[in-house]
Amino acid sequence: MKRAAAVLPALALVFGLAGCAQPTTGGGGTAAGGVQLIESGHLTTCTHMDYKPFQFHDQGKIVGFDVDLVDLIARDLGVQQKIVDTPFEGIQSGEDLNTRRCDVAAAAMSITDVREQNFDFSDPYFDATQALLTKKGSGLNSLQALRGKKLGVQLSTTGETYANENKAANGYEVVQFEDLPLSVTAVQTGQIDAAINDNSVLGDFIKNNPEVEITTEFTTGDQYGIGVATGNEALRNAVNQSLKKMKENGEYDAIYQKWFGKLPE
């Protein structure tokens, strides 16, 4: 059985700020500045859990850096955020945005040329790069060291793209996983030899899992952006204005320190 088929299919769950299930459909509404929303009173966000510390479940609630960030954007629009947990493929393909399943997509998502063909991005709000997670002491500290071994990737991510671009030159097998928790658990259990993903999420994971470590990082220049449907300039401008405002008034630094324990560099 292919590893990707062994994972549980992600359920499209809808959560409000309190983490309670809510319907996704509504009659549409208008927010501050005349921004049109798919549901009155709410800025509906598509994301994919669990991707700690950006969006994850904690004691029945959905919390994280991206959640706090979009809460501030929703506040500036005079509405509340509502979160839809959906497979990442539908987010990065633009399907969820362009079919009005959600107003914005905030999923620690890197801005790429391919994704920009599917939907529009906000200004960048977070810098990232790729990192390699292995069992501690494995000695697997480069892609070359993975020859003949199994490298886990999260489906439809820039980590998967990077792994595939370098597969032939380094002779490893790429193994797909539906989400981050499945891939890092596979490293812990020895199903795979290493996993590649963004440095921030792997850095958070190793804090409470001392049996694994990050052995190297790959400078990729990833920058996260918030997605909006193609051509929705009113909403994209509103998002950009909120990002600019929170960086100027210190709110961005506050939530960054809250989730990463330090100020942004």
PDB file of C-alpha atoms in Angstrom:
ATOM      1  CA  MET A   1       0.000   0.000   0.000  1.00  0.00           C
ATOM      2  CA  LYS A   2       1.281   3.393  -0.879  1.00  0.00           C
ATOM      3  CA  ARG A   3       2.029   5.433   2.222  1.00  0.00           C
ATOM      4  CA  ALA A   4      -0.249   8.265   1.125  1.00  0.00           C
ATOM      5  CA  ALA A   5      -3.147   5.829   0.945  1.00  0.00           C
ATOM      6  CA  ALA A   6      -2.515   4.650   4.474  1.00  0.00           C
ATOM      7  CA  VAL A   7      -3.317   7.978   6.048  1.00  0.00           C
ATOM      8  CA  LEU A   8      -6.755   8.907   7.174  1.00  0.00           C
ATOM      9  CA  PRO A   9      -8.500  11.207   4.700  1.00  0.00           C
ATOM     10  CA  ALA A  10      -8.577  14.736   6.047  1.00  0.00           C
ATOM     11  CA  LEU A  11     -12.061  15.778   7.023  1.00  0.00           C
ATOM     12  CA  ALA A  12     -13.245  19.224   6.057  1.00  0.00           C
ATOM     13  CA  LEU A  13     -14.138  20.534   9.467  1.00  0.00           C
ATOM     14  CA  VAL A  14     -15.358  23.993  10.227  1.00  0.00           C
ATOM     15  CA  PHE A  15     -14.512  25.760  13.438  1.00  0.00           C
ATOM     16  CA  GLY A  16     -15.268  29.118  14.950  1.00  0.00           C
ATOM     17  CA  LEU A  17     -13.016  31.009  17.306  1.00  0.00           C
ATOM     18  CA  ALA A  18     -14.092  28.728  20.129  1.00  0.00           C
ATOM     19  CA  GLY A  19     -13.331  25.613  18.066  1.00  0.00           C
ATOM     20  CA  CYS A  20     -16.972  24.582  17.646  1.00  0.00           C
ATOM     21  CA  ALA A  21     -18.279  23.091  14.400  1.00  0.00           C
ATOM     22  CA  GLN A  22     -20.236  25.528  12.252  1.00  0.00           C
ATOM     23  CA  PRO A  23     -21.644  25.468   8.739  1.00  0.00           C
ATOM     24  CA  THR A  24     -19.574  26.900   5.882  1.00  0.00           C
ATOM     25  CA  THR A  25     -22.310  28.442   3.792  1.00  0.00           C
ATOM     26  CA  GLY A  26     -23.955  31.789   4.234  1.00  0.00           C
ATOM     27  CA  GLY A  27     -25.645  34.587   2.384  1.00  0.00           C
ATOM     28  CA  GLY A  28     -22.610  36.815   2.005  1.00  0.00           C
ATOM     29  CA  GLY A  29     -21.908  40.133   3.636  1.00  0.00           C
ATOM     30  CA  THR A  30     -19.978  43.361   3.508  1.00  0.00           C
ATOM     31  CA  ALA A  31     -17.137  44.289   5.867  1.00  0.00           C
ATOM     32  CA  ALA A  32     -15.373  47.570   6.585  1.00  0.00           C
ATOM     33  CA  GLY A  33     -14.255  49.372   3.444  1.00  0.00           C
ATOM     34  CA  GLY A  34     -16.905  47.639   1.361  1.00  0.00           C
ATOM     35  CA  VAL A  35     -15.018  44.331   1.278  1.00  0.00           C
ATOM     36  CA  GLN A  36     -17.335  41.521   0.208  1.00  0.00           C
ATOM     37  CA  LEU A  37     -17.279  38.351   2.318  1.00  0.00           C
ATOM     38  CA  ILE A  38     -18.869  34.972   1.723  1.00  0.00           C
ATOM     39  CA  GLU A  39     -20.661  35.077   5.078  1.00  0.00           C
ATOM     40  CA  SER A  40     -21.993  38.079   6.914  1.00  0.00           C
ATOM     41  CA  GLY A  41     -20.041  38.921  10.057  1.00  0.00           C
ATOM     42  CA  HIS A  42     -17.194  36.499   9.360  1.00  0.00           C
ATOM     43  CA  LEU A  43     -13.860  36.387   7.583  1.00  0.00           C
ATOM     44  CA  THR A  44     -13.743  32.731   6.587  1.00  0.00           C
ATOM     45  CA  THR A  45     -10.238  31.244   6.558  1.00  0.00           C
ATOM     46  CA  CYS A  46      -9.190  28.007   4.881  1.00  0.00           C
ATOM     47  CA  THR A  47      -6.270  26.274   6.555  1.00  0.00           C
ATOM     48  CA  HIS A  48      -4.898  22.781   7.116  1.00  0.00           C
ATOM     49  CA  MET A  49      -4.217  21.372  10.576  1.00  0.00           C
ATOM     50  CA  ASP A  50      -2.129  20.447  12.377  1.00  0.00           C
ATOM     51  CA  TYR A  51       0.793  22.688  11.575  1.00  0.00           C
ATOM     52  CA  LYS A  52       2.053  23.821  14.936  1.00  0.00           C
ATOM     53  CA  PRO A  53       2.766  26.601  15.832  1.00  0.00           C
ATOM     54  CA  PHE A  54       0.878  28.227  12.935  1.00  0.00           C
ATOM     55  CA  GLN A  55      -2.482  26.452  13.267  1.00  0.00           C
ATOM     56  CA  PHE A  56      -3.247  23.511  15.521  1.00  0.00           C
ATOM     57  CA  HIS A  57      -5.740  22.117  18.000  1.00  0.00           C
ATOM     58  CA  ASP A  58      -5.232  22.847  21.682  1.00  0.00           C
ATOM     59  CA  GLN A  59      -7.814  21.946  24.328  1.00  0.00           C
ATOM     60  CA  GLY A  60     -10.691  22.011  21.857  1.00  0.00           C
ATOM     61  CA  LYS A  61      -9.673  25.253  20.180  1.00  0.00           C
ATOM     62  CA  ILE A  62      -7.796  26.136  17.034  1.00  0.00           C
ATOM     63  CA  VAL A  63      -4.854  28.350  17.926  1.00  0.00           C
ATOM     64  CA  GLY A  64      -1.535  29.466  16.486  1.00  0.00           C
ATOM     65  CA  PHE A  65       0.436  32.246  14.886  1.00  0.00           C
ATOM     66  CA  ASP A  66      -1.614  32.365  11.676  1.00  0.00           C
ATOM     67  CA  VAL A  67      -4.824  32.233  13.697  1.00  0.00           C
ATOM     68  CA  ASP A  68      -3.805  35.272  15.748  1.00  0.00           C
ATOM     69  CA  LEU A  69      -2.631  37.062  12.610  1.00  0.00           C
ATOM     70  CA  VAL A  70      -5.928  36.609  10.782  1.00  0.00           C
ATOM     71  CA  ASP A  71      -7.877  37.498  13.946  1.00  0.00           C
ATOM     72  CA  LEU A  72      -6.249  40.942  13.709  1.00  0.00           C
ATOM     73  CA  ILE A  73      -7.150  41.224  10.021  1.00  0.00           C
ATOM     74  CA  ALA A  74     -10.733  40.225  10.795  1.00  0.00           C
ATOM     75  CA  ARG A  75     -10.853  42.799  13.597  1.00  0.00           C
ATOM     76  CA  ASP A  76      -9.819  45.534  11.158  1.00  0.00           C
ATOM     77  CA  LEU A  77     -12.621  44.424   8.855  1.00  0.00           C
ATOM     78  CA  GLY A  78     -15.087  44.615  11.742  1.00  0.00           C
ATOM     79  CA  VAL A  79     -15.873  40.894  11.708  1.00  0.00           C
ATOM     80  CA  GLN A  80     -14.765  37.661  13.382  1.00  0.00           C
ATOM     81  CA  GLN A  81     -12.630  34.926  11.888  1.00  0.00           C
ATOM     82  CA  LYS A  82     -14.149  31.533  11.136  1.00  0.00           C
ATOM     83  CA  ILE A  83     -11.775  28.683  10.276  1.00  0.00           C
ATOM     84  CA  VAL A  84     -12.289  25.863   7.783  1.00  0.00           C
ATOM     85  CA  ASP A  85      -9.898  22.907   8.110  1.00  0.00           C
ATOM     86  CA  THR A  86      -9.490  21.466   4.638  1.00  0.00           C
ATOM     87  CA  PRO A  87      -6.910  19.389   2.712  1.00  0.00           C
ATOM     88  CA  PHE A  88      -3.907  21.450   1.669  1.00  0.00           C
ATOM     89  CA  GLU A  89      -4.252  20.412  -1.977  1.00  0.00           C
ATOM     90  CA  GLY A  90      -7.494  22.401  -2.257  1.00  0.00           C
ATOM     91  CA  ILE A  91      -5.845  25.441  -0.709  1.00  0.00           C
ATOM     92  CA  GLN A  92      -2.690  25.554  -2.787  1.00  0.00           C
ATOM     93  CA  SER A  93      -4.555  24.734  -6.003  1.00  0.00           C
ATOM     94  CA  GLY A  94      -6.793  27.786  -5.462  1.00  0.00           C
ATOM     95  CA  GLU A  95      -9.957  25.662  -5.617  1.00  0.00           C
ATOM     96  CA  ASP A  96     -11.131  26.604  -2.123  1.00  0.00           C
ATOM     97  CA  LEU A  97     -10.700  30.331  -2.774  1.00  0.00           C
ATOM     98  CA  ASN A  98     -12.005  30.524  -6.309  1.00  0.00           C
ATOM     99  CA  THR A  99     -15.127  28.484  -5.489  1.00  0.00           C
ATOM    100  CA  ARG A 100     -15.806  30.809  -2.512  1.00  0.00           C
ATOM    101  CA  ARG A 101     -15.362  28.138   0.105  1.00  0.00           C
ATOM    102  CA  CYS A 102     -13.401  30.731   2.044  1.00  0.00           C
ATOM    103  CA  ASP A 103     -12.377  34.391   1.851  1.00  0.00           C
ATOM    104  CA  VAL A 104      -8.703  33.902   2.637  1.00  0.00           C
ATOM    105  CA  ALA A 105      -6.228  31.038   2.924  1.00  0.00           C
ATOM    106  CA  ALA A 106      -3.744  31.224   5.788  1.00  0.00           C
ATOM    107  CA  ALA A 107      -1.771  28.008   6.140  1.00  0.00           C
ATOM    108  CA  ALA A 108       1.893  28.939   6.585  1.00  0.00           C
ATOM    109  CA  MET A 109       1.880  28.862   2.808  1.00  0.00           C
ATOM    110  CA  SER A 110       4.914  29.871   0.778  1.00  0.00           C
ATOM    111  CA  ILE A 111       4.433  32.269  -2.107  1.00  0.00           C
ATOM    112  CA  THR A 112       5.372  30.442  -5.302  1.00  0.00           C
ATOM    113  CA  ASP A 113       5.004  31.172  -9.012  1.00  0.00           C
ATOM    114  CA  VAL A 114       2.838  28.086  -9.480  1.00  0.00           C
ATOM    115  CA  ARG A 115       0.431  29.038  -6.700  1.00  0.00           C
ATOM    116  CA  GLU A 116       0.265  32.624  -7.957  1.00  0.00           C
ATOM    117  CA  GLN A 117      -1.205  31.225 -11.164  1.00  0.00           C
ATOM    118  CA  ASN A 118      -4.074  29.814  -9.081  1.00  0.00           C
ATOM    119  CA  PHE A 119      -4.889  32.746  -6.768  1.00  0.00           C
ATOM    120  CA  ASP A 120      -3.470  36.027  -5.462  1.00  0.00           C
ATOM    121  CA  PHE A 121      -1.179  36.464  -2.462  1.00  0.00           C
ATOM    122  CA  SER A 122      -0.906  39.199   0.127  1.00  0.00           C
ATOM    123  CA  ASP A 123       2.397  40.835   0.868  1.00  0.00           C
ATOM    124  CA  PRO A 124       4.838  38.387   2.554  1.00  0.00           C
ATOM    125  CA  TYR A 125       4.361  38.082   6.314  1.00  0.00           C
ATOM    126  CA  PHE A 126       6.873  35.397   7.381  1.00  0.00           C
ATOM    127  CA  ASP A 127      10.308  34.146   6.258  1.00  0.00           C
ATOM    128  CA  ALA A 128      11.031  30.412   6.239  1.00  0.00           C
ATOM    129  CA  THR A 129      13.335  27.782   4.833  1.00  0.00           C
ATOM    130  CA  GLN A 130      13.413  24.002   4.585  1.00  0.00           C
ATOM    131  CA  ALA A 131      14.922  21.759   7.261  1.00  0.00           C
ATOM    132  CA  LEU A 132      15.778  18.064   7.628  1.00  0.00           C
ATOM    133  CA  LEU A 133      14.445  16.077  10.598  1.00  0.00           C
ATOM    134  CA  THR A 134      16.084  12.776  11.565  1.00  0.00           C
ATOM    135  CA  LYS A 135      16.469  10.551  14.600  1.00  0.00           C
ATOM    136  CA  LYS A 136      19.136  11.949  16.884  1.00  0.00           C
ATOM    137  CA  GLY A 137      22.587  10.647  16.056  1.00  0.00           C
ATOM    138  CA  SER A 138      21.624   9.324  12.621  1.00  0.00           C
ATOM    139  CA  GLY A 139      24.412  11.220  10.902  1.00  0.00           C
ATOM    140  CA  LEU A 140      22.032  12.110   8.074  1.00  0.00           C
ATOM    141  CA  ASN A 141      23.008  15.739   7.719  1.00  0.00           C
ATOM    142  CA  SER A 142      22.671  16.311   3.986  1.00  0.00           C
ATOM    143  CA  LEU A 143      20.652  15.162   0.997  1.00  0.00           C
ATOM    144  CA  GLN A 144      23.684  13.214  -0.225  1.00  0.00           C
ATOM    145  CA  ALA A 145      23.643  11.189   2.990  1.00  0.00           C
ATOM    146  CA  LEU A 146      20.106  10.021   2.179  1.00  0.00           C
ATOM    147  CA  ARG A 147      21.154   7.900  -0.828  1.00  0.00           C
ATOM    148  CA  GLY A 148      19.164   4.657  -0.734  1.00  0.00           C
ATOM    149  CA  LYS A 149      17.004   5.917   2.151  1.00  0.00           C
ATOM    150  CA  LYS A 150      13.430   7.200   2.543  1.00  0.00           C
ATOM    151  CA  LEU A 151      12.686  10.929   2.805  1.00  0.00           C
ATOM    152  CA  GLY A 152       9.200  11.934   3.989  1.00  0.00           C
ATOM    153  CA  VAL A 153       7.419  14.997   2.598  1.00  0.00           C
ATOM    154  CA  GLN A 154       4.087  16.672   3.222  1.00  0.00           C
ATOM    155  CA  LEU A 155       1.850  16.487   0.182  1.00  0.00           C
ATOM    156  CA  SER A 156       1.699  19.602  -2.061  1.00  0.00           C
ATOM    157  CA  THR A 157       4.233  21.588  -0.057  1.00  0.00           C
ATOM    158  CA  THR A 158       7.374  23.402  -1.129  1.00  0.00           C
ATOM    159  CA  GLY A 159       9.268  20.785   0.878  1.00  0.00           C
ATOM    160  CA  GLU A 160       7.894  18.117  -1.449  1.00  0.00           C
ATOM    161  CA  THR A 161       8.923  20.186  -4.462  1.00  0.00           C
ATOM    162  CA  TYR A 162      12.434  20.658  -3.086  1.00  0.00           C
ATOM    163  CA  ALA A 163      12.774  16.952  -2.295  1.00  0.00           C
ATOM    164  CA  ASN A 164      11.637  15.923  -5.770  1.00  0.00           C
ATOM    165  CA  GLU A 165      13.911  18.437  -7.494  1.00  0.00           C
ATOM    166  CA  ASN A 166      16.938  16.895  -5.757  1.00  0.00           C
ATOM    167  CA  LYS A 167      15.865  13.231  -5.740  1.00  0.00           C
ATOM    168  CA  ALA A 168      17.644  12.040  -8.863  1.00  0.00           C
ATOM    169  CA  ALA A 169      20.944  13.627  -7.912  1.00  0.00           C
ATOM    170  CA  ASN A 170      20.921  12.141  -4.420  1.00  0.00           C
ATOM    171  CA  GLY A 171      19.289   8.749  -4.898  1.00  0.00           C
ATOM    172  CA  TYR A 172      16.669   8.706  -2.124  1.00  0.00           C
ATOM    173  CA  GLU A 173      13.017   7.656  -2.185  1.00  0.00           C
ATOM    174  CA  VAL A 174      10.355  10.318  -1.590  1.00  0.00           C
ATOM    175  CA  VAL A 175       7.441   9.192   0.607  1.00  0.00           C
ATOM    176  CA  GLN A 176       4.299  11.363   0.707  1.00  0.00           C
ATOM    177  CA  PHE A 177       2.253  12.119   3.830  1.00  0.00           C
ATOM    178  CA  GLU A 178      -1.036  13.943   4.135  1.00  0.00           C
ATOM    179  CA  ASP A 179       0.112  16.218   6.937  1.00  0.00           C
ATOM    180  CA  LEU A 180       2.989  17.211   9.196  1.00  0.00           C
ATOM    181  CA  PRO A 181       2.141  14.992  12.223  1.00  0.00           C
ATOM    182  CA  LEU A 182       2.121  11.841  10.088  1.00  0.00           C
ATOM    183  CA  SER A 183       5.506  12.625   8.556  1.00  0.00           C
ATOM    184  CA  VAL A 184       7.300  13.421  11.821  1.00  0.00           C
ATOM    185  CA  THR A 185       5.764  10.401  13.538  1.00  0.00           C
ATOM    186  CA  ALA A 186       7.119   8.252  10.713  1.00  0.00           C
ATOM    187  CA  VAL A 187      10.622   9.512  11.502  1.00  0.00           C
ATOM    188  CA  GLN A 188      10.147   8.673  15.178  1.00  0.00           C
ATOM    189  CA  THR A 189       8.938   5.151  14.433  1.00  0.00           C
ATOM    190  CA  GLY A 190      11.583   4.434  11.807  1.00  0.00           C
ATOM    191  CA  GLN A 191       9.163   4.122   8.883  1.00  0.00           C
ATOM    192  CA  ILE A 192      11.286   6.672   7.067  1.00  0.00           C
ATOM    193  CA  ASP A 193      14.837   7.897   7.623  1.00  0.00           C
ATOM    194  CA  ALA A 194      14.164  11.644   7.495  1.00  0.00           C
ATOM    195  CA  ALA A 195      11.505  14.248   6.790  1.00  0.00           C
ATOM    196  CA  ILE A 196      11.716  17.657   5.183  1.00  0.00           C
ATOM    197  CA  ASN A 197       9.471  20.570   6.107  1.00  0.00           C
ATOM    198  CA  ASP A 198       9.639  24.224   7.115  1.00  0.00           C
ATOM    199  CA  ASN A 199      12.225  25.020   9.769  1.00  0.00           C
ATOM    200  CA  SER A 200       9.760  26.744  12.118  1.00  0.00           C
ATOM    201  CA  VAL A 201       7.396  23.797  12.472  1.00  0.00           C
ATOM    202  CA  LEU A 202      10.200  21.249  12.813  1.00  0.00           C
ATOM    203  CA  GLY A 203      11.934  23.548  15.278  1.00  0.00           C
ATOM    204  CA  ASP A 204       8.787  23.591  17.376  1.00  0.00           C
ATOM    205  CA  PHE A 205       8.408  19.796  17.152  1.00  0.00           C
ATOM    206  CA  ILE A 206      11.866  18.958  18.473  1.00  0.00           C
ATOM    207  CA  LYS A 207      11.234  21.014  21.637  1.00  0.00           C
ATOM    208  CA  ASN A 208       9.154  18.187  23.085  1.00  0.00           C
ATOM    209  CA  ASN A 209      10.638  15.271  21.153  1.00  0.00           C
ATOM    210  CA  PRO A 210      14.299  14.925  22.131  1.00  0.00           C
ATOM    211  CA  GLU A 211      14.763  11.673  20.221  1.00  0.00           C
ATOM    212  CA  VAL A 212      14.773  13.594  16.925  1.00  0.00           C
ATOM    213  CA  GLU A 213      16.793  16.555  15.688  1.00  0.00           C
ATOM    214  CA  ILE A 214      17.198  18.993  12.829  1.00  0.00           C
ATOM    215  CA  THR A 215      20.492  18.115  11.174  1.00  0.00           C
ATOM    216  CA  THR A 216      20.602  20.757   8.437  1.00  0.00           C
ATOM    217  CA  GLU A 217      18.615  23.510   6.757  1.00  0.00           C
ATOM    218  CA  PHE A 218      18.342  24.395   3.076  1.00  0.00           C
ATOM    219  CA  THR A 219      18.220  28.055   2.145  1.00  0.00           C
ATOM    220  CA  THR A 220      15.179  28.344  -0.087  1.00  0.00           C
ATOM    221  CA  GLY A 221      14.030  31.903   0.593  1.00  0.00           C
ATOM    222  CA  ASP A 222      10.447  30.835   1.326  1.00  0.00           C
ATOM    223  CA  GLN A 223       8.071  33.631   2.311  1.00  0.00           C
ATOM    224  CA  TYR A 224       4.536  33.015   3.540  1.00  0.00           C
ATOM    225  CA  GLY A 225       1.580  34.914   2.144  1.00  0.00           C
ATOM    226  CA  ILE A 226      -2.168  34.959   2.716  1.00  0.00           C
ATOM    227  CA  GLY A 227      -4.181  33.832  -0.286  1.00  0.00           C
ATOM    228  CA  VAL A 228      -7.269  35.536  -1.721  1.00  0.00           C
ATOM    229  CA  ALA A 229      -9.295  34.671  -4.807  1.00  0.00           C
ATOM    230  CA  THR A 230      -7.872  35.822  -8.105  1.00  0.00           C
ATOM    231  CA  GLY A 231      -8.756  39.458  -8.741  1.00  0.00           C
ATOM    232  CA  ASN A 232     -10.207  40.174  -5.280  1.00  0.00           C
ATOM    233  CA  GLU A 233      -8.205  43.376  -4.931  1.00  0.00           C
ATOM    234  CA  ALA A 234     -10.480  44.884  -2.264  1.00  0.00           C
ATOM    235  CA  LEU A 235      -9.785  42.036   0.142  1.00  0.00           C
ATOM    236  CA  ARG A 236      -6.112  41.758  -0.764  1.00  0.00           C
ATOM    237  CA  ASN A 237      -5.644  45.480  -0.134  1.00  0.00           C
ATOM    238  CA  ALA A 238      -7.427  45.177   3.203  1.00  0.00           C
ATOM    239  CA  VAL A 239      -5.188  42.272   4.227  1.00  0.00           C
ATOM    240  CA  ASN A 240      -2.067  44.180   3.216  1.00  0.00           C
ATOM    241  CA  GLN A 241      -3.185  47.260   5.119  1.00  0.00           C
ATOM    242  CA  SER A 242      -3.724  45.169   8.257  1.00  0.00           C
ATOM    243  CA  LEU A 243      -0.323  43.478   7.902  1.00  0.00           C
ATOM    244  CA  LYS A 244       1.350  46.878   7.536  1.00  0.00           C
ATOM    245  CA  LYS A 245      -0.560  48.269  10.491  1.00  0.00           C
ATOM    246  CA  MET A 246       0.256  45.377  12.845  1.00  0.00           C
ATOM    247  CA  LYS A 247       3.955  45.541  11.944  1.00  0.00           C
ATOM    248  CA  GLU A 248       4.020  49.259  12.644  1.00  0.00           C
ATOM    249  CA  ASN A 249       2.107  49.182  15.939  1.00  0.00           C
ATOM    250  CA  GLY A 250       3.945  46.190  17.445  1.00  0.00           C
ATOM    251  CA  GLU A 251       1.070  43.687  17.319  1.00  0.00           C
ATOM    252  CA  TYR A 252       2.955  41.514  14.829  1.00  0.00           C
ATOM    253  CA  ASP A 253       6.003  41.395  17.109  1.00  0.00           C
ATOM    254  CA  ALA A 254       3.783  40.484  20.061  1.00  0.00           C
ATOM    255  CA  ILE A 255       2.214  37.446  18.422  1.00  0.00           C
ATOM    256  CA  TYR A 256       5.560  36.425  16.931  1.00  0.00           C
ATOM    257  CA  GLN A 257       7.105  36.413  20.391  1.00  0.00           C
ATOM    258  CA  LYS A 258       4.066  34.597  21.780  1.00  0.00           C
ATOM    259  CA  TRP A 259       4.476  31.639  19.405  1.00  0.00           C
ATOM    260  CA  PHE A 260       8.236  31.597  18.736  1.00  0.00           C
ATOM    261  CA  GLY A 261       9.632  32.906  22.000  1.00  0.00           C
ATOM    262  CA  LYS A 262      11.621  35.645  20.307  1.00  0.00           C
ATOM    263  CA  LEU A 263      11.191  38.737  18.191  1.00  0.00           C
ATOM    264  CA  PRO A 264      11.439  38.482  14.387  1.00  0.00           C
ATOM    265  CA  GLU A 265      14.921  39.095  12.991  1.00  0.00           C
TER     266      GLU A 265
END
